[in-house]
Short mmCIF file of N, CA and C in Angstrom, two decimals:
data_model
loop_
_atom_site.label_atom_id
_atom_site.label_comp_id
_atom_site.label_asym_id
_atom_site.label_seq_id
_atom_site.Cartn_x
_atom_site.Cartn_y
_atom_site.Cartn_z
N MET A 286 -4.56 4.45 -3.15
CA MET A 286 -4.58 5.70 -2.71
C MET A 286 -2.84 6.54 -2.59
N GLU A 287 -2.97 5.47 -1.98
CA GLU A 287 -1.59 6.51 -0.85
C GLU A 287 -0.16 6.57 -1.76
N GLU A 288 -0.09 5.86 -2.96
CA GLU A 288 1.28 4.91 -3.98
C GLU A 288 1.00 6.73 -5.18
N LYS A 289 -0.28 7.16 -4.99
CA LYS A 289 -0.95 8.60 -6.30
C LYS A 289 -0.44 9.62 -5.13
N GLN A 290 -0.20 9.20 -4.03
CA GLN A 290 -0.25 10.24 -2.90
C GLN A 290 1.91 10.95 -3.06
N TYR A 291 2.08 9.72 -2.68
CA TYR A 291 3.68 9.19 -3.01
C TYR A 291 4.03 9.97 -3.70
N LYS A 292 3.59 9.12 -5.53
CA LYS A 292 4.42 9.36 -6.40
C LYS A 292 3.90 11.01 -6.91
N SER A 293 2.93 11.93 -6.63
CA SER A 293 2.66 13.07 -6.91
C SER A 293 3.75 13.84 -6.02
N ALA A 294 4.29 13.48 -4.70
CA ALA A 294 5.19 14.24 -3.54
C ALA A 294 5.88 14.10 -4.71
N LEU A 295 7.32 12.99 -5.21
CA LEU A 295 8.10 12.73 -5.47
C LEU A 295 8.31 13.61 -7.00
N SER A 296 7.27 13.48 -7.92
CA SER A 296 7.17 14.46 -8.51
C SER A 296 7.62 16.58 -8.75
N LYS A 297 7.11 16.45 -7.33
CA LYS A 297 7.24 17.69 -6.63
C LYS A 297 8.96 18.01 -6.27
N LEU A 298 8.91 17.19 -5.20
CA LEU A 298 10.44 16.81 -5.23
C LEU A 298 11.15 16.92 -6.58
N ARG A 299 11.12 16.42 -7.47
CA ARG A 299 11.65 16.78 -8.41
C ARG A 299 11.74 17.96 -9.53
N ILE A 300 10.52 18.03 -9.41
CA ILE A 300 10.36 19.93 -10.14
C ILE A 300 11.77 20.88 -8.98
N SER A 301 10.93 20.93 -7.81
CA SER A 301 11.75 21.22 -7.08
C SER A 301 13.12 21.21 -6.75
N GLU A 302 14.00 20.29 -7.52
CA GLU A 302 15.37 20.17 -7.03
C GLU A 302 15.70 20.89 -9.21
N ASP A 303 15.14 20.05 -9.74
CA ASP A 303 15.57 20.74 -11.23
C ASP A 303 15.64 22.35 -11.05
N PHE A 304 14.41 23.07 -9.91
CA PHE A 304 14.21 24.46 -10.27
C PHE A 304 15.94 25.44 -9.67
N GLN A 305 15.71 24.35 -8.53
CA GLN A 305 17.43 24.88 -7.83
C GLN A 305 18.46 24.49 -8.21
N GLU A 306 18.57 23.41 -9.17
CA GLU A 306 19.59 23.07 -10.00
C GLU A 306 19.93 24.74 -11.03
N ARG A 307 18.69 25.31 -11.74
CA ARG A 307 18.68 25.88 -13.31
C ARG A 307 18.80 27.44 -12.21
N MET A 308 18.01 27.95 -11.17
CA MET A 308 18.22 28.77 -10.55
C MET A 308 20.11 29.18 -10.27
N ILE A 309 20.58 28.00 -9.67
CA ILE A 309 21.96 28.31 -9.49
C ILE A 309 22.58 28.28 -10.43
N LEU A 310 22.32 27.69 -11.39
CA LEU A 310 23.38 28.50 -13.10
C LEU A 310 22.97 29.49 -13.26
N ARG A 311 21.94 29.90 -13.30
CA ARG A 311 21.75 31.66 -13.72
C ARG A 311 21.43 32.32 -13.30
N LEU A 312 22.42 31.86 -11.80
CA LEU A 312 23.10 32.87 -10.84
C LEU A 312 24.57 33.00 -11.45
N LYS A 313 25.21 31.84 -11.74
CA LYS A 313 26.83 32.25 -12.05
C LYS A 313 26.55 32.91 -13.27
N LEU A 314 26.21 32.81 -14.50
CA LEU A 314 25.92 33.27 -15.80
C LEU A 314 26.11 34.89 -15.32
N GLU A 315 24.99 35.56 -14.90
CA GLU A 315 24.68 36.63 -14.42
C GLU A 315 25.19 37.25 -13.23
N GLN A 316 26.36 36.76 -13.04
CA GLN A 316 27.09 36.99 -11.79
C GLN A 316 27.48 38.36 -12.16
N ASN A 317 27.89 39.13 -12.85
CA ASN A 317 28.70 40.33 -13.45
C ASN A 317 27.92 41.34 -13.88
N ARG A 318 26.02 41.30 -13.59
CA ARG A 318 25.44 41.62 -14.09
C ARG A 318 24.55 42.39 -12.86
N THR A 319 24.38 43.68 -12.88
CA THR A 319 23.63 44.12 -12.26
C THR A 319 21.03 44.87 -13.11
N SER A 320 20.57 44.86 -11.90
CA SER A 320 19.62 44.68 -12.94
C SER A 320 18.80 45.22 -12.39
N TYR A 321 18.13 46.62 -12.88
CA TYR A 321 17.37 47.88 -12.49
C TYR A 321 16.12 47.53 -12.79
N THR A 322 15.11 48.21 -11.94
CA THR A 322 14.31 47.58 -12.49
C THR A 322 12.91 48.91 -11.99
N TYR A 323 12.29 48.92 -12.85
CA TYR A 323 11.46 50.55 -13.11
C TYR A 323 10.41 50.40 -13.22
N ILE A 324 9.65 51.59 -12.77
CA ILE A 324 7.59 51.96 -13.52
C ILE A 324 7.82 52.65 -14.44
N ARG A 325 7.35 52.53 -15.38
CA ARG A 325 6.51 53.98 -16.34
C ARG A 325 5.28 53.38 -17.25
N GLY A 326 5.22 54.35 -16.11
CA GLY A 326 3.70 54.89 -16.99
C GLY A 326 2.46 53.09 -16.28
N GLY A 327 2.52 52.49 -15.37
CA GLY A 327 2.31 51.65 -15.04
C GLY A 327 2.49 50.12 -15.53
N THR A 328 3.87 50.60 -16.27
CA THR A 328 4.26 49.01 -16.35
C THR A 328 5.75 49.16 -16.53
N GLN A 329 6.13 47.52 -15.83
CA GLN A 329 7.77 47.20 -15.05
C GLN A 329 8.52 47.09 -16.66
N TYR A 330 9.30 47.23 -16.18
CA TYR A 330 10.41 47.51 -17.19
C TYR A 330 11.73 46.79 -16.45
N MET A 331 12.74 45.89 -16.86
CA MET A 331 13.80 45.97 -16.12
C MET A 331 14.80 45.69 -17.35
N SER A 332 15.77 46.46 -16.80
CA SER A 332 17.10 46.09 -18.38
C SER A 332 18.45 46.02 -17.09
N THR A 333 19.46 45.55 -17.53
CA THR A 333 20.77 45.14 -16.99
C THR A 333 21.80 45.88 -18.07
N ALA A 334 22.38 46.41 -16.89
CA ALA A 334 23.75 46.98 -16.99
C ALA A 334 24.71 46.01 -16.48
N THR A 335 26.55 46.39 -17.35
CA THR A 335 27.26 45.51 -16.60
C THR A 335 28.05 46.27 -16.54
N ALA A 336 29.32 46.30 -15.30
CA ALA A 336 30.19 47.40 -14.73
C ALA A 336 31.50 47.39 -15.61
N THR A 337 31.38 48.50 -16.56
CA THR A 337 33.09 48.40 -17.09
C THR A 337 34.28 49.11 -16.17
N LYS A 338 35.24 48.50 -16.28
CA LYS A 338 36.65 48.61 -16.06
C LYS A 338 36.93 50.05 -16.09
N GLY A 339 36.20 50.84 -17.39
CA GLY A 339 36.53 52.50 -17.85
C GLY A 339 35.89 53.17 -17.24
N LYS A 340 34.39 52.46 -16.39
CA LYS A 340 35.02 53.19 -15.32
C LYS A 340 34.64 53.16 -13.79
N LYS A 341 34.87 52.38 -13.31
CA LYS A 341 35.97 52.02 -12.57
C LYS A 341 37.30 52.59 -12.55
N ILE A 342 37.55 52.99 -13.55
CA ILE A 342 39.06 53.97 -13.70
C ILE A 342 38.84 55.58 -13.87
N THR A 343 37.67 55.73 -14.18
CA THR A 343 37.13 56.95 -14.61
C THR A 343 36.81 57.81 -12.68
N VAL A 344 35.96 56.55 -11.95
CA VAL A 344 36.34 56.46 -10.19
C VAL A 344 37.79 57.09 -9.84
N TRP A 345 38.12 55.51 -9.94
CA TRP A 345 39.58 56.11 -9.22
C TRP A 345 40.21 57.56 -9.46
N ALA A 346 40.23 57.76 -10.38
CA ALA A 346 40.95 59.14 -11.29
C ALA A 346 40.76 60.16 -10.63
N ILE A 347 39.63 60.41 -10.49
CA ILE A 347 39.26 61.51 -10.08
C ILE A 347 38.88 62.08 -7.81
N SER A 348 38.76 60.03 -7.88
CA SER A 348 39.37 60.88 -6.58
C SER A 348 40.69 60.80 -5.83
N LEU A 349 41.68 60.19 -6.77
CA LEU A 349 42.63 60.44 -6.64
C LEU A 349 43.34 62.24 -6.86
N ALA A 350 42.63 62.51 -7.97
CA ALA A 350 42.40 64.16 -8.17
C ALA A 350 41.66 64.79 -7.21
N ALA A 351 40.59 64.94 -6.34
CA ALA A 351 40.36 65.26 -5.50
C ALA A 351 41.18 65.11 -4.09
N CYS A 352 41.64 64.32 -3.94
CA CYS A 352 42.80 64.12 -2.40
C CYS A 352 44.12 65.25 -3.10
N ALA A 353 44.35 65.15 -4.40
CA ALA A 353 45.83 65.40 -4.47
C ALA A 353 44.63 67.35 -4.34
N ALA A 354 44.25 68.14 -4.68
CA ALA A 354 43.55 69.49 -4.96
C ALA A 354 43.45 69.48 -3.31
N ILE A 355 43.46 68.19 -2.26
CA ILE A 355 43.13 68.83 -1.19
C ILE A 355 44.33 69.29 -0.50
N THR A 356 44.90 68.17 -0.30
CA THR A 356 46.36 68.12 0.01
C THR A 356 46.94 69.62 -0.40
N PHE A 357 47.11 69.47 -2.13
CA PHE A 357 47.30 71.43 -2.33
C PHE A 357 47.33 72.20 -1.30
N GLY A 358 45.68 72.39 -1.34
CA GLY A 358 45.80 73.04 -0.57
C GLY A 358 45.86 73.30 0.56
N ILE A 359 45.90 72.42 1.23
CA ILE A 359 46.28 72.16 3.25
C ILE A 359 47.62 73.16 3.01
N TYR A 360 48.63 72.35 1.90
CA TYR A 360 50.69 72.66 2.33
C TYR A 360 50.50 74.35 2.11
N ALA A 361 49.87 75.05 0.76
CA ALA A 361 49.19 76.13 0.61
C ALA A 361 48.93 77.09 1.29
N SER A 362 48.57 76.52 2.98
CA SER A 362 47.71 77.16 3.41
C SER A 362 48.30 77.80 4.44
N ASN A 363 48.92 76.51 4.72
CA ASN A 363 50.38 76.59 6.15
C ASN A 363 51.70 77.21 6.01
N GLN A 364 51.76 77.85 4.64
CA GLN A 364 53.12 78.16 3.71
C GLN A 364 53.14 79.86 4.59
N ASN A 365 52.30 80.79 4.91
CA ASN A 365 52.11 81.50 5.45
C ASN A 365 52.29 81.84 6.21
N SER A 366 52.71 81.22 7.41
CA SER A 366 52.63 80.67 8.73
C SER A 366 54.02 80.84 9.69
N THR A 367 54.39 81.65 9.81
CA THR A 367 56.16 82.30 10.09
C THR A 367 55.92 81.88 12.25
N PRO A 368 56.66 81.41 12.40
CA PRO A 368 56.84 81.27 14.18
C PRO A 368 57.06 82.43 14.47
N GLU A 369 57.01 83.14 16.51
CA GLU A 369 57.19 84.25 16.50
C GLU A 369 58.48 83.86 17.32
N GLN A 370 59.04 85.06 17.37
CA GLN A 370 60.52 84.79 18.79
C GLN A 370 60.16 85.34 19.18
N VAL A 371 60.68 85.12 20.62
CA VAL A 371 60.69 85.27 21.55
C VAL A 371 61.50 85.73 22.43
N THR A 372 61.67 87.26 22.96
CA THR A 372 62.25 87.81 22.74
C THR A 372 62.72 88.27 24.52
N SER A 373 61.15 87.64 25.19
CA SER A 373 61.57 88.26 27.07
C SER A 373 61.06 86.94 27.45
N PRO A 374 61.05 86.32 28.95
CA PRO A 374 60.76 85.35 29.29
C PRO A 374 58.92 85.43 29.12
N PRO A 375 58.96 83.38 28.55
CA PRO A 375 57.53 83.66 28.14
C PRO A 375 56.21 83.65 29.12
N THR A 376 55.34 84.52 28.77
CA THR A 376 54.04 84.47 29.97
C THR A 376 52.82 83.29 29.48
N ILE A 377 53.39 82.12 29.04
CA ILE A 377 52.18 81.39 28.97
C ILE A 377 52.44 80.74 30.47
N GLY A 378 50.46 80.12 30.93
CA GLY A 378 50.98 79.91 32.54
C GLY A 378 51.51 78.76 32.00
N ALA A 379 52.10 78.35 33.84
CA ALA A 379 53.00 77.72 34.03
C ALA A 379 53.58 76.60 32.95
N LYS A 380 54.63 76.97 32.45
CA LYS A 380 55.66 77.13 31.12
C LYS A 380 56.41 78.41 31.03
N GLN A 381 56.54 78.85 33.22
CA GLN A 381 57.67 80.02 32.64
C GLN A 381 59.37 79.30 33.32
N GLN A 382 59.82 80.67 32.51
CA GLN A 382 60.93 80.33 32.39
C GLN A 382 61.98 80.20 33.71
N VAL A 383 62.58 79.97 34.20
CA VAL A 383 63.16 79.84 35.60
C VAL A 383 64.43 79.68 35.87
N ASN A 384 64.84 81.05 36.81
CA ASN A 384 66.63 80.38 37.34
C ASN A 384 66.69 81.33 38.03
N ILE A 385 65.82 81.31 39.05
CA ILE A 385 65.63 81.17 40.11
C ILE A 385 64.86 80.29 41.45
N ASP A 386 65.03 78.86 41.98
CA ASP A 386 64.25 77.77 42.08
C ASP A 386 65.59 77.42 43.53
N GLY A 387 64.05 76.85 45.01
CA GLY A 387 65.01 76.33 46.14
C GLY A 387 64.19 77.24 47.17
N VAL A 388 65.37 77.00 48.41
CA VAL A 388 63.96 77.31 49.40
C VAL A 388 64.82 78.52 50.18
N ILE A 389 64.90 79.16 50.53
CA ILE A 389 65.33 80.25 51.23
C ILE A 389 66.10 79.92 52.50
N GLU A 390 67.24 80.24 52.71
CA GLU A 390 67.82 80.25 53.64
C GLU A 390 68.18 81.58 54.72
N GLU A 391 68.27 82.38 54.30
CA GLU A 391 68.32 83.29 55.18
C GLU A 391 67.68 84.61 54.20
N VAL A 392 67.17 85.54 55.40
CA VAL A 392 66.12 86.82 54.59
C VAL A 392 67.18 88.43 55.06
N GLY A 393 67.30 88.81 54.39
CA GLY A 393 67.62 90.19 54.34
C GLY A 393 67.31 90.40 55.75
N ALA A 394 67.91 91.97 56.12
CA ALA A 394 67.47 92.83 57.29
C ALA A 394 66.01 93.60 56.61
N ASP A 395 66.58 94.59 54.81
CA ASP A 395 65.32 94.94 54.44
C ASP A 395 64.20 93.82 54.16
N GLY A 396 64.29 92.66 54.12
CA GLY A 396 62.67 91.74 53.73
C GLY A 396 62.98 92.07 52.73
N LYS A 397 63.80 92.58 51.29
CA LYS A 397 63.42 92.99 50.45
C LYS A 397 64.80 91.81 49.18
N SER A 398 65.21 90.82 49.99
CA SER A 398 66.81 89.78 49.66
C SER A 398 66.73 89.06 50.68
N PHE A 399 67.17 87.89 49.88
CA PHE A 399 67.14 86.29 50.55
C PHE A 399 67.65 85.71 49.90
N ARG A 400 68.27 85.04 50.33
CA ARG A 400 69.79 84.26 50.36
C ARG A 400 69.04 82.34 49.54
N ILE A 401 69.37 82.06 48.63
CA ILE A 401 69.41 80.90 48.11
C ILE A 401 69.95 80.08 47.88
N GLY A 402 71.12 78.81 48.11
CA GLY A 402 72.13 78.77 48.80
C GLY A 402 73.02 79.82 48.58
N ASP A 403 73.85 79.23 47.47
CA ASP A 403 75.18 80.94 47.32
C ASP A 403 74.96 81.47 46.51
N LEU A 404 73.40 82.05 46.10
CA LEU A 404 72.71 83.64 45.51
C LEU A 404 71.81 83.83 46.06
N TRP A 405 72.31 85.28 46.10
CA TRP A 405 71.41 86.48 46.80
C TRP A 405 70.65 87.35 46.38
N VAL A 406 68.99 87.30 45.94
CA VAL A 406 68.40 87.55 44.65
C VAL A 406 67.64 88.57 45.78
N SER A 407 67.80 89.69 44.85
CA SER A 407 66.68 91.49 45.16
C SER A 407 66.02 91.29 44.47
N VAL A 408 64.90 92.19 45.31
CA VAL A 408 63.92 92.48 44.63
C VAL A 408 63.56 93.44 44.86
N ASN A 409 62.79 94.23 43.38
CA ASN A 409 62.70 95.86 43.99
C ASN A 409 61.22 96.47 43.06
N GLU A 410 60.87 97.67 42.64
CA GLU A 410 59.20 97.89 42.50
C GLU A 410 59.37 97.46 40.97
N ASN A 411 60.01 97.18 40.31
CA ASN A 411 60.31 96.54 38.98
C ASN A 411 59.80 95.06 38.88
N THR A 412 59.85 94.05 40.23
CA THR A 412 59.33 93.31 40.22
C THR A 412 58.18 92.87 40.26
N THR A 413 57.84 91.32 39.04
CA THR A 413 56.60 91.36 39.00
C THR A 413 56.41 89.98 39.99
N TYR A 414 54.90 89.76 40.44
CA TYR A 414 54.58 88.72 41.40
C TYR A 414 53.89 87.52 40.85
N GLY A 415 53.92 86.63 41.01
CA GLY A 415 53.21 85.54 40.74
C GLY A 415 53.31 85.63 38.94
N ILE A 416 51.91 84.81 38.12
CA ILE A 416 52.53 83.88 36.51
C ILE A 416 51.00 85.03 36.08
N SER A 417 51.38 85.55 34.10
CA SER A 417 50.81 85.37 34.08
C SER A 417 50.77 85.38 32.77
N GLY A 418 49.41 85.74 32.05
CA GLY A 418 49.48 84.70 30.14
C GLY A 418 48.16 84.02 30.86
N PRO A 419 47.41 83.57 29.54
CA PRO A 419 45.57 83.59 29.07
C PRO A 419 45.41 82.24 29.84
N THR A 420 46.12 80.72 29.75
CA THR A 420 45.89 80.37 31.11
C THR A 420 46.81 79.80 32.37
N ALA A 421 47.50 81.58 33.20
CA ALA A 421 47.19 81.50 33.83
C ALA A 421 46.41 81.00 35.51
N PRO A 422 46.48 80.34 36.18
CA PRO A 422 45.31 80.65 37.86
C PRO A 422 45.49 82.51 37.69
N ASP A 423 43.65 82.53 38.37
CA ASP A 423 43.81 84.03 39.11
C ASP A 423 44.82 84.41 40.34
N PRO A 424 44.97 85.47 40.37
CA PRO A 424 45.63 85.52 41.52
C PRO A 424 45.88 85.20 43.14
N SER A 425 44.10 85.00 43.35
CA SER A 425 44.12 85.03 43.86
C SER A 425 44.34 83.27 44.58
N GLU A 426 44.27 82.82 43.15
CA GLU A 426 44.56 81.16 43.79
C GLU A 426 45.86 80.60 43.60
N GLN A 427 47.46 82.18 42.71
CA GLN A 427 48.47 81.21 42.82
C GLN A 427 49.68 81.43 44.31
N LEU A 428 50.61 80.60 44.56
CA LEU A 428 50.88 80.29 45.24
C LEU A 428 52.12 81.52 45.83
N VAL A 429 51.63 82.97 46.02
CA VAL A 429 53.07 83.98 45.80
C VAL A 429 52.92 85.25 47.16
N SER A 430 53.85 85.41 47.59
CA SER A 430 54.01 86.42 48.70
C SER A 430 54.61 87.69 48.62
N LYS A 431 54.26 88.54 49.00
CA LYS A 431 55.84 90.08 48.84
C LYS A 431 56.83 89.81 50.04
N GLU A 432 56.34 88.93 51.02
CA GLU A 432 56.74 88.82 52.06
C GLU A 432 57.72 87.04 52.26
N PHE A 433 59.03 87.63 52.26
CA PHE A 433 59.96 86.14 51.85
C PHE A 433 60.12 85.84 54.00
N LYS A 434 60.27 84.44 53.33
CA LYS A 434 60.42 83.83 55.24
C LYS A 434 61.50 82.66 55.15
N VAL A 435 62.34 82.65 55.90
CA VAL A 435 63.53 81.63 55.49
C VAL A 435 62.37 80.18 55.64
N GLY A 436 62.71 79.28 55.34
CA GLY A 436 61.85 78.12 54.45
C GLY A 436 60.72 77.62 53.68
N ASN A 437 60.83 79.07 52.68
CA ASN A 437 59.77 79.46 51.70
C ASN A 437 60.22 78.91 50.31
N THR A 438 60.03 78.21 50.02
CA THR A 438 60.05 77.89 48.70
C THR A 438 59.91 78.56 47.60
N VAL A 439 61.24 79.25 46.96
CA VAL A 439 60.96 80.64 45.97
C VAL A 439 61.26 80.06 44.57
N SER A 440 60.61 80.57 43.44
CA SER A 440 61.29 80.65 42.14
C SER A 440 60.56 82.03 41.25
N GLY A 441 61.43 81.95 40.46
CA GLY A 441 61.40 83.32 39.97
C GLY A 441 62.21 83.66 38.70
N PHE A 442 62.44 84.77 37.84
CA PHE A 442 62.89 84.40 36.44
C PHE A 442 64.51 85.83 37.01
N THR A 443 65.46 86.24 36.72
CA THR A 443 66.32 87.53 36.56
C THR A 443 67.39 87.06 34.90
N SER A 444 66.85 88.54 34.41
CA SER A 444 68.09 88.10 33.38
C SER A 444 69.87 88.47 33.25
N GLU A 445 69.38 89.02 34.67
CA GLU A 445 71.34 88.67 34.99
C GLU A 445 71.68 87.41 34.84
N ASP A 446 73.29 87.31 35.55
CA ASP A 446 74.02 86.92 35.30
C ASP A 446 73.87 85.83 36.85
N VAL A 447 73.36 84.63 36.82
CA VAL A 447 73.25 83.67 37.99
C VAL A 447 74.36 83.75 39.21
N ALA A 448 75.62 83.13 38.00
CA ALA A 448 76.90 82.76 37.99
C ALA A 448 77.82 84.09 39.04
N SER A 449 76.81 84.98 39.29
CA SER A 449 77.79 86.27 39.57
C SER A 449 77.14 86.30 41.31
N GLY A 450 76.45 85.25 41.86
CA GLY A 450 76.20 85.24 43.10
C GLY A 450 74.98 86.37 43.64
N LYS A 451 75.15 87.54 43.09
CA LYS A 451 74.16 89.12 43.15
C LYS A 451 73.45 88.79 42.08
N VAL A 452 72.08 89.07 42.56
CA VAL A 452 71.19 89.34 41.24
C VAL A 452 69.58 89.98 41.99
N THR A 453 68.89 91.01 40.85
CA THR A 453 67.83 91.42 41.35
C THR A 453 66.64 90.60 40.29
N ALA A 454 65.63 90.32 41.21
CA ALA A 454 64.52 88.91 40.05
C ALA A 454 63.84 89.88 39.41
N ASN A 455 63.59 89.82 37.47
CA ASN A 455 62.41 90.22 37.22
C ASN A 455 60.84 90.40 37.37
N ALA A 456 61.29 88.79 37.21
CA ALA A 456 59.78 87.66 38.59
C ALA A 456 60.25 87.14 39.75
N ILE A 457 58.89 86.79 40.11
CA ILE A 457 58.95 86.22 41.62
C ILE A 457 57.46 85.83 41.00
N TYR A 458 57.33 83.80 40.48
CA TYR A 458 56.23 83.55 40.44
C TYR A 458 55.91 83.16 41.14
N ASN A 459 56.50 82.06 41.96
CA ASN A 459 56.08 81.63 43.88
C ASN A 459 56.80 81.72 44.89
N ASN A 460 56.02 81.80 45.57
CA ASN A 460 56.32 82.46 47.60
C ASN A 460 55.22 81.78 48.30
N PHE A 461 56.59 80.56 48.72
CA PHE A 461 55.29 80.06 49.84
C PHE A 461 55.73 79.53 50.46
#
C-alpha cells in the first residue's frame, strides 16, 4: 500500500513540474502581448492586443506638441510685462533708500537739525517720518520720533548731495 501511495505522489510531482515548465515557456512566448477579458451577454471573451511602435511614437509626438504649446503660451503671456521705473525713493518697507545713517553727535538749538559725523541734517514740514508701503509695519511699531537727541541712531533719505556737508531730509525712517 505504501508503494502505491509513493508512486501516486511521484506521478503528481512530475505533473506539477511538467506544468511549471510549460507555463514558463508559454509566458516567454506571450511576453509582448497584453490580454483583455470582457463579458458580453453572460459569455466571457478573451482577446489579445500587441503594442506597436507606431502607437508609442504617436503618443510621444502628441506629448511633445502639448509641451511646446504650453511653453509658447507661457512665453507669449509674459511678453506684455514691462518693468516699472523708479523715479523716487522706493516705498517698500524694509528696503528704503538710505543716504543719511549714523548716530547723532550734536543737536542744533532749534531741535530741527542734527549732526552725524561731518554732515548736518535739517528737517522741515515736508519731511516724512517712518516707513510707508504695503509691507511696512504699523506706525505705532516703528522706531521713529520727531525729537532728536544726542546718541540716537538715525536713518533717512535726502535728494540733496550729502557731500555738501549740509542737507534737508526728505524722509526720516528711524530715530531711536
